[in-house]
PDB file of C-alpha atoms in Angstrom:
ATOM      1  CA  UNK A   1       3.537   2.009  13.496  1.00  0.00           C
ATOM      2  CA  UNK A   2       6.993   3.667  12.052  1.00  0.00           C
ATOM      3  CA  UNK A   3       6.058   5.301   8.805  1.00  0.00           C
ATOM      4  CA  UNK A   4       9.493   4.840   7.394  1.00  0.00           C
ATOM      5  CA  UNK A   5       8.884   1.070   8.077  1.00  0.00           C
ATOM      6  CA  UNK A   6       5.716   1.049   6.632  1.00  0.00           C
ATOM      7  CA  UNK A   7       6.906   2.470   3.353  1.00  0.00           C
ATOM      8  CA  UNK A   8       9.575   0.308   3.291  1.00  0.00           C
ATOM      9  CA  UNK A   9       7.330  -2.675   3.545  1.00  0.00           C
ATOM     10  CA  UNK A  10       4.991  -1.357   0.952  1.00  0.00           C
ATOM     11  CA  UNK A  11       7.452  -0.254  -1.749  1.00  0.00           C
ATOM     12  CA  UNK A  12       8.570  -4.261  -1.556  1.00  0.00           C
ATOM     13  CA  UNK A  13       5.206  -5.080  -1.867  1.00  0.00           C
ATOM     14  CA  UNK A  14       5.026  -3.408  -4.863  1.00  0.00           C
ATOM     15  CA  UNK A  15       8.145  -4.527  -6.071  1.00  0.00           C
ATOM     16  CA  UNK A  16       7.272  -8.316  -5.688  1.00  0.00           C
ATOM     17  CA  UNK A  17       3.758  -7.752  -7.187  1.00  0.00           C
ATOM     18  CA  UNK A  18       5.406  -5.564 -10.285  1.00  0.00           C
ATOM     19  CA  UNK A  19       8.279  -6.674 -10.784  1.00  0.00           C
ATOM     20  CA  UNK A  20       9.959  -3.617 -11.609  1.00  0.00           C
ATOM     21  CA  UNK A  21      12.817  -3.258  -8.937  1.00  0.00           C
ATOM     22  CA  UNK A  22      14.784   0.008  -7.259  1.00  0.00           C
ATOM     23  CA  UNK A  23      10.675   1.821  -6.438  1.00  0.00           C
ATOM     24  CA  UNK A  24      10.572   4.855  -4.806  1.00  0.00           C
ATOM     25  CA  UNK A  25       7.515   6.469  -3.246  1.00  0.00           C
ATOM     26  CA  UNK A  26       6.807   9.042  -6.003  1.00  0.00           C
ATOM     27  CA  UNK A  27       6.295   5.982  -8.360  1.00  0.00           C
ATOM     28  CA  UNK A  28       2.767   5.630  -9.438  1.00  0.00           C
ATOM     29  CA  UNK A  29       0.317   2.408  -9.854  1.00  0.00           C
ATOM     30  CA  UNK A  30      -0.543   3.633 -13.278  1.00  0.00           C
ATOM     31  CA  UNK A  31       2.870   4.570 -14.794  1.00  0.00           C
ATOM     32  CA  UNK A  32       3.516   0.843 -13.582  1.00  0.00           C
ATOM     33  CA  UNK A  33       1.227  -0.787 -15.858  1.00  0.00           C
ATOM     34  CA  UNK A  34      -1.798  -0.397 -13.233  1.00  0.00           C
ATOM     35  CA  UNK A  35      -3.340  -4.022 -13.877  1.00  0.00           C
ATOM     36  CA  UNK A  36      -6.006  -5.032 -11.587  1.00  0.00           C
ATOM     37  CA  UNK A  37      -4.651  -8.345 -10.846  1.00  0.00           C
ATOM     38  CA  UNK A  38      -1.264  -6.210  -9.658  1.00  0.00           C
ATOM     39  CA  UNK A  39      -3.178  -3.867  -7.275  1.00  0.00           C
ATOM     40  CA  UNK A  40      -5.008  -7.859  -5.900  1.00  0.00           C
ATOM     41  CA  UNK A  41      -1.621  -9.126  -5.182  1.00  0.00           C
ATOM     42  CA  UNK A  42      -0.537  -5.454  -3.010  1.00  0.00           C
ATOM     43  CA  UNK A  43      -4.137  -5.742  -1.578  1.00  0.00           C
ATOM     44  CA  UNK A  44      -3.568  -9.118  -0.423  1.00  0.00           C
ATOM     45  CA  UNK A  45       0.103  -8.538   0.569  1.00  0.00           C
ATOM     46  CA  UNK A  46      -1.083  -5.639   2.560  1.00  0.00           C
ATOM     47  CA  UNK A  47      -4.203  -7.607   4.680  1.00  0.00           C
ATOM     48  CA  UNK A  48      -1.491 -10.651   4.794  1.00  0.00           C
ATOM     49  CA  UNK A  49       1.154  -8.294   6.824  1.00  0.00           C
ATOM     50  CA  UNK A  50      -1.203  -5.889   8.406  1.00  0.00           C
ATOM     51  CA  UNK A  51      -4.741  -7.475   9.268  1.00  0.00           C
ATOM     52  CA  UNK A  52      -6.057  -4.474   7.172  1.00  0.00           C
ATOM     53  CA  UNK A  53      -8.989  -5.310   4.486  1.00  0.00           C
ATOM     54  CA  UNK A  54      -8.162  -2.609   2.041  1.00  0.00           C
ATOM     55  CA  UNK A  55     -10.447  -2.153  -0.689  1.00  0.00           C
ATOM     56  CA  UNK A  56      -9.387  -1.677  -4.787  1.00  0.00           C
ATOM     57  CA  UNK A  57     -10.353   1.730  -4.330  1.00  0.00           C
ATOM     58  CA  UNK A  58      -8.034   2.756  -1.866  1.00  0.00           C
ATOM     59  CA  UNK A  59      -5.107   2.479  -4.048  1.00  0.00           C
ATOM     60  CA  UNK A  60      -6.994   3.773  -7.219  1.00  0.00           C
ATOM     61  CA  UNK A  61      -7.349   6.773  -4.982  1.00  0.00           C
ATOM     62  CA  UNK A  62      -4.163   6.915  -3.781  1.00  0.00           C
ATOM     63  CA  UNK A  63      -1.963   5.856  -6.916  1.00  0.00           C
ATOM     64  CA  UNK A  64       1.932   6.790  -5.323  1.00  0.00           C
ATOM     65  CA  UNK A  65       3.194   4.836  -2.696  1.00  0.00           C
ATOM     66  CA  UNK A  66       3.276   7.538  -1.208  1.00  0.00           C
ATOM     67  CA  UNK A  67       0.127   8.336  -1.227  1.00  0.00           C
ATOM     68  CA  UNK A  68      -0.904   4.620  -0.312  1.00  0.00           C
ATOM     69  CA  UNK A  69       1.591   4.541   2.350  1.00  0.00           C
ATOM     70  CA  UNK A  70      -0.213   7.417   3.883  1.00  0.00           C
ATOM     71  CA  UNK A  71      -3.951   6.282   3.504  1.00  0.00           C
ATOM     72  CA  UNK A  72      -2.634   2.337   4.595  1.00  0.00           C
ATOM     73  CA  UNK A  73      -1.145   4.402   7.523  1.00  0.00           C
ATOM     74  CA  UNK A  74      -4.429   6.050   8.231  1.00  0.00           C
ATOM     75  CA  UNK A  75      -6.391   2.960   7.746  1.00  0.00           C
ATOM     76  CA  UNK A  76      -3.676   1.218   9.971  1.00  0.00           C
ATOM     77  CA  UNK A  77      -4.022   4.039  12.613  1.00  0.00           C
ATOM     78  CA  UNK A  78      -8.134   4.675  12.772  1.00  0.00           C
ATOM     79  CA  UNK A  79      -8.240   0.581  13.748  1.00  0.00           C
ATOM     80  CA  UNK A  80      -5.808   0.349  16.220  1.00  0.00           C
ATOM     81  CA  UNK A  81      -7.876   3.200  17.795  1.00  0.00           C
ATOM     82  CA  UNK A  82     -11.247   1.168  17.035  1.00  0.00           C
ATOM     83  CA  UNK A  83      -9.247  -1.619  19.000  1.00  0.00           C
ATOM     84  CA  UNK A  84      -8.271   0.425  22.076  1.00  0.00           C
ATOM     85  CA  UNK A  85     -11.865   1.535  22.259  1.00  0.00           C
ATOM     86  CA  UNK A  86     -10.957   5.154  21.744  1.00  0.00           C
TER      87      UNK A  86
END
């Protein structure tokens, strides 16, 4: 998976479930408004695009998109390994 892509994907995610328009990835959740019905709606645009079940706490951890493009990346990466039965 192309990082750049990735981050590309996930800043529109945000974007759509925010709102707010022209993100970058040193934006933060919180500074957003950090509503849990927001982080739902990136959840579910996340699992819709990528298969991946992300848990709340993943981008509570992780509150850039930068940092959520890199643990969504990680996520992405560890099961695509599970799948290739490395």
């Amino acid at each position: 998976m192309n990082k750049q892509q990735l981050t590309d994907t996930v800043i529109a995610f945000w974007e759509r479930a925010t709102g707010e328009e022209g993100l970058t990835p040193e934006d933060n959740f919180f500074d957003l408004g950090g509503e849990s019905l927001v982080a739902a709606k990136i959840l579910a645009l996340v699992e819709r695009e990528y298969g991946l079940e992300a848990e709340l706490h993943l981008l509570f951890n992780n509150p850039t998109i930068e940092e959520f493009v890199d643990a969504v990346h990680e996520e992405l990466s560890a099961k695509a390994q599970q799948g290739t039965g490395a």
